[in-house]
Coordinates of C-alpha atoms in Angstrom, one line a residue:
M59 CA -24.8 -34.9 -30.0
A60 CA -28.5 -35.5 -30.4
A61 CA -30.1 -38.1 -28.1
E62 CA -30.8 -41.5 -29.4
P63 CA -34.3 -42.7 -30.1
N64 CA -34.5 -44.6 -26.8
G65 CA -32.8 -41.7 -24.9
S66 CA -29.3 -43.4 -24.5
C67 CA -26.0 -41.9 -25.3
G68 CA -25.1 -42.1 -28.9
D69 CA -21.3 -42.5 -28.6
E70 CA -21.3 -46.2 -29.4
D71 CA -23.4 -45.5 -32.4
A72 CA -21.4 -42.5 -33.8
A73 CA -19.3 -44.7 -36.3
V74 CA -22.4 -46.6 -37.4
R75 CA -24.3 -43.4 -38.0
Q76 CA -21.4 -42.2 -40.1
V77 CA -21.1 -45.3 -42.2
L78 CA -24.9 -45.9 -42.8
G79 CA -26.0 -42.3 -43.1
E80 CA -28.9 -40.7 -41.2
E81 CA -31.8 -42.3 -43.0
R82 CA -30.4 -45.9 -42.9
F83 CA -29.4 -45.4 -39.3
R84 CA -32.9 -44.5 -38.3
L85 CA -34.3 -47.5 -40.0
V86 CA -31.8 -49.8 -38.4
Q87 CA -32.4 -48.3 -34.9
G88 CA -36.2 -48.6 -35.3
A89 CA -36.3 -52.2 -36.7
K90 CA -37.6 -55.1 -34.7
L91 CA -36.1 -58.3 -35.7
L92 CA -36.6 -62.0 -35.1
V93 CA -33.5 -64.2 -35.6
V94 CA -34.2 -67.9 -35.9
G95 CA -31.1 -70.0 -35.1
A96 CA -28.0 -69.3 -33.0
G97 CA -25.5 -71.8 -34.4
G98 CA -22.7 -71.3 -37.0
I99 CA -24.4 -68.6 -39.0
G100 CA -26.5 -67.4 -36.0
C101 CA -23.6 -66.4 -34.0
E102 CA -22.0 -64.4 -36.8
L103 CA -25.3 -62.9 -37.6
L104 CA -26.3 -61.7 -34.0
K105 CA -22.7 -60.2 -33.6
N106 CA -23.1 -58.3 -37.0
L107 CA -26.6 -57.1 -36.2
V108 CA -25.7 -55.4 -32.9
L109 CA -22.5 -53.8 -34.2
A110 CA -24.5 -52.6 -37.2
G111 CA -26.7 -50.7 -34.8
F112 CA -29.8 -53.0 -34.5
R113 CA -31.2 -52.5 -31.0
D114 CA -34.3 -54.7 -30.8
I115 CA -33.7 -58.4 -31.4
E116 CA -35.3 -61.7 -30.3
V117 CA -33.6 -64.9 -31.0
V118 CA -35.0 -68.5 -31.0
D119 CA -33.0 -71.7 -30.9
L120 CA -33.8 -75.2 -29.5
D121 CA -30.3 -76.5 -29.2
T122 CA -27.8 -76.6 -26.3
I123 CA -24.2 -76.0 -26.8
D124 CA -22.0 -79.0 -27.5
I125 CA -18.3 -79.1 -27.2
S126 CA -18.1 -79.8 -31.0
N127 CA -19.6 -76.4 -31.7
L128 CA -16.8 -74.4 -30.1
N129 CA -14.5 -74.5 -33.3
R130 CA -16.8 -72.3 -35.2
Q131 CA -19.5 -70.8 -33.0
F132 CA -17.3 -68.2 -31.5
L133 CA -19.8 -66.7 -29.0
F134 CA -19.5 -70.0 -27.0
R135 CA -16.8 -71.2 -24.6
R136 CA -16.2 -74.4 -22.9
A137 CA -17.9 -73.3 -19.7
H138 CA -21.1 -72.7 -21.8
V139 CA -21.5 -76.4 -22.8
D140 CA -24.9 -77.8 -22.2
R141 CA -26.4 -74.3 -21.8
S142 CA -29.0 -72.9 -24.3
K143 CA -27.5 -71.5 -27.5
A144 CA -30.0 -68.7 -27.7
E145 CA -29.5 -67.6 -24.1
V146 CA -25.6 -67.7 -24.2
A147 CA -25.5 -65.9 -27.6
A148 CA -27.9 -63.1 -26.4
E149 CA -25.6 -62.6 -23.3
A150 CA -22.6 -62.6 -25.4
V151 CA -23.8 -59.9 -28.0
R152 CA -25.2 -57.7 -25.3
Q153 CA -21.5 -57.2 -24.2
F154 CA -20.8 -55.9 -27.7
R155 CA -23.5 -53.3 -27.3
P156 CA -25.1 -53.0 -23.9
S157 CA -27.8 -50.7 -25.0
A158 CA -29.3 -53.4 -27.3
R159 CA -32.3 -55.3 -26.3
V160 CA -31.6 -59.0 -27.2
V161 CA -34.2 -61.4 -25.9
S162 CA -33.6 -65.2 -26.0
H163 CA -36.1 -68.0 -26.4
H164 CA -34.9 -71.6 -25.7
G165 CA -37.4 -73.6 -27.8
N166 CA -38.4 -75.0 -31.1
V167 CA -39.6 -72.5 -33.6
K168 CA -42.3 -75.0 -34.5
D169 CA -43.7 -74.8 -30.9
P170 CA -47.2 -73.2 -30.7
Q171 CA -46.1 -70.1 -28.8
F172 CA -43.9 -69.1 -31.9
G173 CA -46.9 -69.1 -34.3
V174 CA -48.2 -66.5 -36.7
E175 CA -49.2 -64.2 -34.0
F176 CA -45.7 -64.2 -32.6
V177 CA -44.1 -63.6 -35.9
S178 CA -46.5 -60.7 -36.7
R179 CA -44.8 -58.7 -33.9
F180 CA -41.6 -58.2 -35.9
D181 CA -40.6 -56.1 -39.0
V182 CA -38.4 -58.7 -40.5
V183 CA -37.5 -62.4 -39.7
V184 CA -33.8 -63.5 -40.3
N185 CA -33.1 -67.2 -40.6
A186 CA -29.9 -69.1 -39.6
L187 CA -31.3 -72.5 -39.6
D188 CA -29.7 -75.9 -40.4
N189 CA -32.6 -78.1 -41.6
L190 CA -35.2 -78.1 -44.3
D191 CA -38.2 -78.8 -42.1
A192 CA -37.7 -75.8 -39.9
R193 CA -37.0 -73.5 -42.8
R194 CA -40.2 -74.5 -44.6
H195 CA -42.1 -73.8 -41.4
V196 CA -40.6 -70.3 -40.9
N197 CA -41.3 -69.7 -44.7
R198 CA -45.0 -70.4 -44.2
L199 CA -45.3 -68.5 -40.9
C200 CA -43.7 -65.4 -42.7
L201 CA -46.1 -65.8 -45.7
A202 CA -49.1 -66.0 -43.3
A203 CA -47.9 -62.9 -41.3
E204 CA -46.9 -61.1 -44.5
K205 CA -43.4 -60.4 -43.1
P206 CA -40.2 -60.3 -45.1
L207 CA -37.9 -63.3 -44.5
L208 CA -34.1 -63.3 -45.0
E209 CA -33.2 -66.9 -45.9
A210 CA -29.7 -68.1 -45.8
G211 CA -27.7 -71.3 -45.7
S212 CA -24.1 -72.7 -46.1
T213 CA -22.7 -76.0 -47.0
G214 CA -18.9 -76.3 -47.0
H215 CA -17.5 -73.5 -49.2
L216 CA -20.9 -72.8 -50.7
G217 CA -23.6 -70.5 -49.3
Q218 CA -26.6 -68.4 -50.3
V219 CA -28.7 -65.5 -49.1
T220 CA -32.1 -64.5 -50.5
V221 CA -35.1 -62.4 -49.7
I222 CA -38.6 -63.7 -49.5
K223 CA -41.9 -61.7 -49.3
K224 CA -45.4 -62.9 -50.0
G225 CA -46.6 -62.0 -53.5
E226 CA -43.4 -60.3 -54.5
T227 CA -40.7 -63.0 -54.6
E228 CA -40.2 -66.8 -54.7
C229 CA -40.9 -68.3 -51.4
F230 CA -38.6 -71.0 -50.0
E231 CA -40.7 -73.8 -51.5
C232 CA -41.1 -72.4 -55.0
Q233 CA -38.3 -74.5 -56.2
A234 CA -37.9 -78.2 -55.5
K235 CA -35.6 -79.2 -52.6
P236 CA -33.5 -82.4 -52.2
T237 CA -35.4 -84.8 -50.1
Q238 CA -34.0 -87.3 -47.7
K239 CA -33.1 -90.5 -49.4
V240 CA -35.3 -93.5 -48.5
Y241 CA -33.9 -97.0 -48.9
P242 CA -35.8 -100.2 -49.7
Y243 CA -36.7 -102.2 -46.6
C244 CA -35.0 -105.4 -47.9
T245 CA -31.7 -103.5 -48.4
I246 CA -31.6 -102.1 -44.9
R247 CA -32.9 -105.3 -43.2
S248 CA -31.1 -108.1 -45.2
T249 CA -28.7 -107.0 -47.9
P250 CA -26.7 -103.9 -47.2
E251 CA -24.1 -102.9 -49.6
K252 CA -22.9 -99.5 -48.5
P253 CA -22.0 -97.9 -45.1
I254 CA -25.1 -95.7 -45.3
H255 CA -27.3 -98.8 -45.3
C256 CA -25.7 -100.0 -42.1
L257 CA -26.0 -96.5 -40.5
V258 CA -29.7 -96.3 -41.4
W259 CA -30.1 -99.8 -39.8
A260 CA -28.2 -98.7 -36.7
K261 CA -30.4 -95.5 -36.3
N262 CA -33.5 -97.6 -36.6
L263 CA -32.1 -100.0 -34.0
Y264 CA -31.3 -97.2 -31.6
D265 CA -35.0 -96.0 -31.9
L266 CA -36.3 -99.6 -31.5
C267 CA -34.3 -100.2 -28.3
F268 CA -34.6 -96.8 -26.6
G269 CA -37.2 -94.7 -28.4
P270 CA -41.0 -94.6 -28.4
E271 CA -43.0 -97.3 -30.1
D272 CA -43.2 -96.7 -33.9
E273 CA -44.8 -99.0 -36.3
S274 CA -42.9 -97.5 -39.2
N275 CA -39.5 -98.6 -37.8
L276 CA -37.8 -100.7 -40.4
L277 CA -36.8 -103.2 -37.7
T278 CA -40.1 -103.8 -36.1
D279 CA -39.7 -107.5 -36.6
L280 CA -36.9 -107.4 -34.0
A281 CA -39.1 -105.7 -31.5
A282 CA -40.1 -108.8 -29.6
E283 CA -36.5 -110.0 -29.3
M284 CA -35.3 -106.5 -28.1
K285 CA -38.2 -106.3 -25.5
Q286 CA -37.2 -109.6 -23.9
F287 CA -33.8 -108.3 -23.2
T288 CA -35.0 -105.0 -21.8
S289 CA -38.3 -105.7 -20.2
Q290 CA -37.0 -106.5 -16.7
E291 CA -37.3 -103.9 -14.0
K292 CA -33.7 -104.3 -12.9
V293 CA -31.3 -105.0 -15.6
D294 CA -27.5 -105.2 -15.9
G295 CA -26.7 -102.8 -18.8
E296 CA -23.6 -104.6 -19.7
E297 CA -25.3 -108.0 -19.7
V298 CA -28.2 -106.5 -21.8
G299 CA -25.6 -105.1 -24.2
K300 CA -23.9 -108.5 -24.7
K301 CA -27.2 -110.2 -25.2
I302 CA -28.4 -107.7 -27.9
Y303 CA -24.9 -108.0 -29.5
S304 CA -25.1 -111.8 -29.7
H305 CA -28.6 -111.7 -31.2
L306 CA -27.9 -109.1 -33.8
F307 CA -24.4 -109.8 -35.0
D308 CA -24.3 -113.5 -34.5
A309 CA -27.7 -115.4 -34.3
D310 CA -29.6 -113.0 -36.7
I311 CA -26.7 -113.0 -39.1
R312 CA -26.8 -116.8 -39.2
K313 CA -30.5 -116.8 -40.0
Q314 CA -29.8 -114.3 -42.8
A315 CA -26.9 -116.4 -44.1
A316 CA -29.2 -119.5 -44.3
L317 CA -31.5 -117.7 -46.7
E318 CA -29.8 -119.2 -49.8
D319 CA -31.9 -117.4 -52.4
L320 CA -30.5 -114.0 -51.3
W321 CA -26.8 -115.0 -52.0
S322 CA -24.7 -115.8 -55.0
E323 CA -21.0 -115.7 -55.9
K324 CA -21.2 -111.8 -56.5
R325 CA -23.0 -111.4 -53.2
P326 CA -21.8 -114.1 -50.7
P327 CA -23.6 -114.6 -47.5
P328 CA -22.8 -112.5 -44.3
D329 CA -20.3 -113.6 -41.6
P330 CA -21.5 -114.2 -38.0
L331 CA -19.4 -112.4 -35.5
P332 CA -19.6 -113.9 -32.0
F333 CA -18.6 -111.5 -29.2
D334 CA -15.7 -113.5 -27.9
E335 CA -14.2 -113.7 -31.3
A336 CA -14.7 -110.0 -32.0
V337 CA -12.9 -108.9 -28.9
Q338 CA -9.9 -110.9 -30.1
R339 CA -9.7 -108.9 -33.3
S340 CA -6.9 -106.4 -32.5
S341 CA -7.3 -104.1 -29.6
S342 CA -5.2 -101.4 -31.2
S343 CA -6.4 -97.9 -31.3
G344 CA -7.4 -98.2 -34.9
A345 CA -6.2 -97.3 -38.5
P346 CA -6.4 -94.1 -40.3
P347 CA -9.2 -93.7 -42.8
K348 CA -8.7 -94.2 -46.6
G349 CA -7.2 -91.2 -48.3
G350 CA -4.6 -90.1 -45.7
A351 CA -3.5 -90.1 -42.2
A352 CA -5.8 -89.3 -39.4
V353 CA -5.3 -86.2 -37.5
L354 CA -7.6 -86.9 -34.6
D355 CA -8.7 -90.1 -32.7
V356 CA -12.2 -89.7 -34.0
Q357 CA -10.9 -89.8 -37.5
K358 CA -9.3 -93.2 -37.0
V359 CA -11.2 -96.4 -37.9
P360 CA -11.6 -98.4 -34.7
S361 CA -10.7 -102.0 -34.5
V362 CA -13.5 -104.7 -34.5
A363 CA -12.7 -105.3 -30.8
G364 CA -13.1 -101.6 -30.1
D365 CA -16.5 -101.6 -31.9
A366 CA -17.8 -104.7 -30.0
Q367 CA -16.7 -103.3 -26.6
G368 CA -18.0 -99.9 -27.6
F369 CA -21.4 -101.2 -28.4
V370 CA -21.7 -103.0 -25.1
A371 CA -20.5 -99.9 -23.2
A372 CA -23.0 -97.7 -25.0
V373 CA -25.8 -100.0 -24.0
K374 CA -24.5 -100.0 -20.4
A375 CA -24.4 -96.3 -20.4
M376 CA -28.0 -96.1 -21.6
Y377 CA -29.0 -98.2 -18.5
S378 CA -27.1 -96.0 -16.1
D379 CA -28.9 -94.1 -13.4
A380 CA -28.4 -90.9 -15.4
R381 CA -30.2 -92.1 -18.5
R382 CA -32.4 -95.1 -17.5
G383 CA -35.4 -92.7 -17.3
L384 CA -34.9 -91.8 -21.0
I385 CA -35.4 -95.3 -22.2
G386 CA -38.7 -95.4 -24.2
Q387 CA -38.6 -91.8 -25.2
S388 CA -34.9 -91.3 -26.3
V389 CA -34.3 -89.7 -29.8
F390 CA -31.0 -90.2 -31.7
S391 CA -28.8 -87.1 -31.9
K392 CA -25.5 -86.9 -33.6
D393 CA -24.4 -84.6 -30.8
D394 CA -25.2 -87.0 -28.0
S395 CA -22.0 -89.0 -27.3
V396 CA -23.8 -92.1 -26.1
S397 CA -26.4 -92.4 -28.9
M398 CA -23.6 -91.6 -31.5
D399 CA -21.3 -94.3 -29.9
F400 CA -24.2 -96.9 -30.1
V401 CA -24.9 -96.1 -33.7
H402 CA -21.3 -95.9 -34.9
C403 CA -20.4 -99.2 -33.2
A404 CA -23.6 -101.0 -34.3
A405 CA -23.1 -99.8 -37.9
N406 CA -19.5 -100.8 -38.0
L407 CA -20.2 -104.4 -36.6
R408 CA -22.9 -104.8 -39.3
M409 CA -20.3 -103.6 -41.9
S410 CA -18.0 -106.3 -40.5
N411 CA -20.8 -108.9 -41.0
Y412 CA -21.3 -107.9 -44.6
R413 CA -17.6 -107.3 -45.4
I414 CA -18.2 -103.5 -46.0
D415 CA -15.3 -101.1 -45.2
R416 CA -15.9 -99.7 -41.7
L417 CA -15.9 -96.0 -40.8
S418 CA -14.3 -93.7 -38.4
R419 CA -16.5 -92.0 -35.8
W420 CA -15.9 -88.7 -37.7
D421 CA -17.3 -90.1 -41.0
A422 CA -20.0 -91.9 -39.3
Q423 CA -21.3 -88.9 -37.5
S424 CA -21.1 -86.9 -40.7
I425 CA -23.3 -89.4 -42.6
A426 CA -25.7 -90.1 -39.7
G427 CA -26.2 -86.5 -39.0
A428 CA -26.4 -85.5 -42.7
I429 CA -23.4 -83.1 -42.1
I430 CA -21.2 -81.3 -44.7
P431 CA -18.3 -80.0 -42.5
A432 CA -18.9 -76.4 -41.8
V433 CA -16.5 -73.7 -42.9
A434 CA -16.3 -70.8 -40.5
S435 CA -15.4 -68.3 -43.1
T436 CA -18.4 -69.3 -45.2
N437 CA -20.7 -68.7 -42.3
A438 CA -19.2 -65.3 -41.7
I439 CA -19.6 -64.2 -45.3
V440 CA -23.3 -65.4 -45.4
A441 CA -24.1 -63.6 -42.1
G442 CA -22.5 -60.4 -43.5
L443 CA -24.6 -60.7 -46.7
E444 CA -27.7 -61.1 -44.6
V445 CA -27.1 -57.9 -42.8
V446 CA -26.6 -56.1 -46.1
Q447 CA -29.8 -57.5 -47.7
L448 CA -31.6 -56.7 -44.4
I449 CA -30.8 -53.1 -44.7
H450 CA -32.0 -53.1 -48.4
V451 CA -35.3 -54.6 -47.2
L452 CA -35.7 -51.9 -44.6
E453 CA -35.1 -49.3 -47.3
S454 CA -37.5 -50.7 -49.8
T455 CA -40.2 -51.1 -47.1
A456 CA -39.7 -47.5 -45.9
H457 CA -40.0 -46.2 -49.5
K458 CA -42.9 -48.5 -50.2
K459 CA -41.1 -50.1 -53.1
E460 CA -41.4 -53.8 -54.1
L461 CA -38.3 -55.8 -53.0
R462 CA -37.6 -56.9 -56.6
D463 CA -37.6 -53.2 -57.7
G464 CA -35.0 -52.2 -55.1
R465 CA -31.5 -53.4 -54.4
C466 CA -32.4 -56.7 -52.8
R467 CA -30.7 -59.6 -54.4
T468 CA -30.1 -63.4 -54.1
V469 CA -26.4 -63.7 -53.6
W470 CA -24.5 -67.0 -54.0
V471 CA -21.2 -67.8 -52.2
R472 CA -19.1 -70.0 -54.4
Y473 CA -15.8 -71.5 -54.5
P474 CA -13.6 -69.4 -56.8
E475 CA -13.0 -70.8 -60.3
P476 CA -9.6 -70.5 -62.0
S477 CA -11.0 -68.3 -64.8
R478 CA -13.0 -65.9 -62.4
K479 CA -11.8 -64.7 -59.0
K480 CA -15.1 -63.7 -57.7
I481 CA -16.7 -65.7 -54.9
L482 CA -19.9 -63.7 -54.7
Q483 CA -22.5 -63.9 -57.4
P484 CA -25.6 -61.8 -57.1
S485 CA -28.8 -62.5 -59.2
T486 CA -32.1 -60.8 -59.4
L487 CA -35.0 -62.0 -57.1
Q488 CA -37.4 -64.2 -58.9
P489 CA -41.2 -63.7 -58.9
P490 CA -43.4 -66.2 -57.1
N491 CA -43.8 -69.6 -58.9
K492 CA -47.5 -69.8 -60.0
E493 CA -47.5 -73.6 -59.5
C494 CA -46.0 -73.5 -55.9
F495 CA -48.4 -75.3 -53.6
V496 CA -47.4 -72.9 -50.7
C497 CA -47.7 -69.5 -52.3
G498 CA -48.9 -70.1 -55.9
S499 CA -51.7 -72.3 -57.1
R500 CA -51.8 -74.1 -53.7
T501 CA -52.4 -77.4 -55.4
A502 CA -50.0 -80.4 -55.1
R503 CA -50.3 -83.8 -56.6
V504 CA -49.6 -87.1 -54.9
A505 CA -49.5 -90.6 -56.3
L506 CA -50.2 -93.4 -53.9
K507 CA -49.6 -97.1 -54.4
G508 CA -52.9 -98.6 -53.5
L509 CA -55.4 -96.2 -51.8
S510 CA -56.9 -99.2 -50.0
D511 CA -53.5 -99.8 -48.3
W512 CA -53.1 -96.4 -47.0
K513 CA -54.5 -95.5 -43.5
M514 CA -55.3 -91.9 -43.2
C515 CA -53.1 -91.5 -40.1
D516 CA -50.1 -92.9 -42.1
F517 CA -50.7 -90.7 -45.0
V518 CA -50.8 -87.6 -42.8
K519 CA -47.6 -88.7 -40.9
K520 CA -45.5 -89.9 -43.8
C521 CA -46.7 -87.6 -46.6
V522 CA -48.5 -84.5 -45.3
Q523 CA -46.2 -84.0 -42.3
G524 CA -43.1 -85.8 -43.6
S525 CA -42.9 -84.7 -47.1
F526 CA -45.1 -81.5 -47.2
G527 CA -43.8 -80.2 -43.9
A528 CA -47.1 -79.6 -42.2
V529 CA -47.1 -79.5 -38.4
S530 CA -50.7 -80.0 -37.2
P531 CA -52.7 -80.6 -40.3
A532 CA -56.5 -81.2 -40.7
L533 CA -57.8 -82.9 -43.9
Y534 CA -61.1 -82.2 -45.5
H535 CA -62.9 -83.7 -48.4
N536 CA -66.0 -81.9 -49.8
G537 CA -66.1 -79.7 -46.7
V538 CA -66.2 -82.8 -44.3
C539 CA -63.2 -83.3 -41.9
I540 CA -61.7 -86.7 -42.5
Y541 CA -58.6 -86.2 -40.3
N542 CA -58.3 -84.1 -37.2
P543 CA -54.9 -83.6 -35.6
E544 CA -56.4 -83.9 -32.2
Y545 CA -57.3 -87.4 -32.8
P546 CA -54.2 -89.0 -34.5
E547 CA -55.0 -92.4 -33.2
A548 CA -58.2 -94.5 -33.1
N549 CA -59.9 -94.6 -29.7
E550 CA -63.4 -94.1 -28.2
E551 CA -63.1 -90.3 -28.1
A552 CA -62.1 -90.1 -31.7
E553 CA -65.0 -92.4 -32.8
E554 CA -67.4 -90.2 -30.9
E555 CA -66.3 -87.3 -32.8
G556 CA -66.7 -89.2 -36.1
M557 CA -62.9 -89.4 -36.7
H558 CA -61.4 -92.7 -37.9
P559 CA -57.6 -92.2 -38.5
E560 CA -57.2 -95.9 -39.0
W561 CA -59.6 -96.0 -42.0
S562 CA -58.1 -96.2 -45.5
F563 CA -58.8 -93.9 -48.4
T564 CA -61.4 -96.5 -49.8
E565 CA -63.1 -96.8 -46.4
W566 CA -63.7 -93.0 -46.5
G567 CA -65.1 -93.5 -50.0
L568 CA -62.3 -91.7 -51.7
A569 CA -61.2 -92.8 -55.2
S570 CA -58.4 -91.9 -57.5
G571 CA -58.6 -88.2 -58.4
A572 CA -59.9 -87.0 -54.9
L573 CA -59.2 -83.5 -54.0
L574 CA -58.4 -83.0 -50.4
S575 CA -58.0 -79.7 -48.5
V576 CA -55.2 -79.3 -46.0
E577 CA -55.5 -76.7 -43.1
D578 CA -52.6 -76.2 -40.7
E579 CA -53.3 -73.6 -38.1
A580 CA -49.9 -73.9 -36.6
Q581 CA -48.4 -72.6 -39.8
G582 CA -51.4 -70.4 -41.0
F583 CA -51.1 -72.6 -44.1
S584 CA -53.6 -74.3 -46.4
C585 CA -53.3 -76.1 -49.8
N586 CA -55.1 -78.7 -52.0
L587 CA -53.9 -82.2 -52.5
L588 CA -54.9 -84.1 -55.6
V589 CA -54.6 -87.7 -54.8
R590 CA -54.5 -90.4 -57.4
D591 CA -54.0 -94.2 -57.2
E592 CA -50.8 -95.6 -58.8
P593 CA -50.7 -99.4 -58.4
E594 CA -47.7 -99.7 -60.5
L595 CA -45.5 -97.2 -58.6
S596 CA -42.0 -98.6 -58.4
D597 CA -41.0 -99.9 -55.0
A598 CA -37.3 -99.4 -55.9
E599 CA -37.8 -95.7 -57.0
F600 CA -40.4 -94.9 -54.3
P601 CA -40.0 -97.3 -51.4
A602 CA -42.1 -95.0 -49.2
G603 CA -45.1 -95.9 -51.4
F604 CA -45.8 -92.5 -52.6
N605 CA -44.6 -89.8 -55.1
V606 CA -45.1 -86.2 -54.8
E607 CA -45.7 -84.4 -58.0
A608 CA -46.0 -80.8 -56.9
G609 CA -46.0 -78.9 -60.1
A610 CA -43.0 -80.6 -61.5
D611 CA -43.3 -79.2 -64.9
S612 CA -43.7 -75.7 -63.7
L613 CA -40.8 -76.1 -61.3
E614 CA -38.6 -77.2 -64.0
K615 CA -39.6 -74.3 -66.2
A616 CA -38.9 -71.9 -63.4
G617 CA -35.5 -73.3 -62.8
E618 CA -34.8 -72.9 -66.6
D619 CA -36.0 -69.3 -66.4
K620 CA -33.6 -68.7 -63.5
R621 CA -30.7 -70.2 -65.4
Q622 CA -31.4 -68.1 -68.4
A623 CA -31.4 -65.0 -66.3
E624 CA -28.1 -65.8 -64.7
A625 CA -26.6 -66.6 -68.2
A626 CA -27.8 -63.2 -69.4
A627 CA -25.9 -61.6 -66.6
E628 CA -22.7 -63.2 -68.2
E629 CA -22.0 -65.0 -64.9
P630 CA -21.8 -68.7 -64.6
P631 CA -24.3 -70.3 -62.2
A632 CA -22.9 -70.8 -58.8
K633 CA -21.9 -74.4 -57.9
R634 CA -24.8 -75.6 -55.8
A635 CA -25.6 -78.5 -53.7
A636 CA -28.1 -80.7 -55.6
T637 CA -30.8 -78.0 -56.2
E638 CA -31.6 -74.8 -58.0
G639 CA -33.3 -73.6 -54.9
P640 CA -31.6 -72.3 -51.7
V641 CA -28.6 -74.2 -50.6
V642 CA -29.5 -76.6 -47.7
A643 CA -27.8 -75.4 -44.5
L644 CA -26.0 -78.1 -42.9
D645 CA -24.2 -76.2 -40.2
D646 CA -25.8 -76.1 -36.7

């Protein structure tokens, strides 16, 4: 048998060579891949890649292994809990194929070391991500580096795989994506009606009590009260927990109930819940959720007593020796048991105040973490499709063919319908959307409610970074820098450099119709923003105070073109999760 390209014995590759054929086998063996994500899809993907003969792989993931991952991320075992996902996954797949070079990077793909120069080292990038922000970032890196990107996602029984390449196909942002729902301040602060309102309140409370200072927090009016409970050098965590409880679920609720103009027969005032009274309300293990019997304890709705005691216990745990140092910089995570206990119990207690049906921890974690329960078989199908499309990409590149002229496809994974037994629906790759502000016209439009009310630093944080997904953007107007990411706050050094992040649009001399340039070196990305003043922008519809209008008409037309193409193929569109664009991956 002939020697392998790297001089190793080819016995382990004999079957792969026979299946792929000599040409494809050479392409596979010579490809240098970057895999981003080592979770539900990532574990399946890495296993598939090494078994398909790929020998040069690097994987990036920022997460550590949680016990909740073990039911579907099969490369991990209980002994691996709290270790890096990327590191353990790389170790595991090397056992499948010892000759493979699999390098792990424990870090955030948005970190500077994983920029355009890093991505340029690879032939293809393969995504296995679980959030829009990171996927947009990798999309922009690949466009800047002019490298093909395999983009995939799964949500329940639905999934999707597509191929992205600059100038040849739609990029990830050519089609509008669902954005995170923003709720009006008054609903969250004073008049919650649904469990999600109470969970948003509880997550803001966690950030207020244990996270860094943030003026945009919806509960900033409670900051002084929370500080007086936690400002002492030596505090008793249990005592602090009871004080916070009494203030939030008793005293503050009494104040809210006294605001008579908020309440009516249809919306009665909230009920205070003193701690001593709460702990008397049933100490049973809880009831099953609506719709059927609970299978696990986490699927049971706890008693009010359990929520009250759990809230105090979570605060006490935050002030334990192991976690006390994190106070002031802690960030909520659905996979952190203490922070999830705090948010779950706080939300349930607020639901009790407002007579809203309380949630099990299972449901609260799903909503708070924006999770649709993962289906391991869907992840496996999606990962397999990524490898198939990856081989097509390598062939097209080797033969210098455009991806849309080859065998590359977008493939949807759908739940089978009674009239059709197919679960896979392929469709042709679409050309770039000319109005896309990332890869097309590069101009987006933003309507702001009151230019004089918007500080430049707030605009950058909430709109340019929050909505447009920039990482480290600089803003220019007529060639003059009006925001430098090195000076995000007002101080003497910023003023010396002529930077005033606290100035409003009007203080910068900008009027409605101003055209700004955005330059983000971290992403190798640039675009234009056309900003207009819209004083009548609806608070109810746009509580954040702005509306992104990035080529809406063209996006709608592009979506219609895609639907017509699918109809012409005599296949019904796959069931999708709220968007004609790629499915949002909600597995981790």
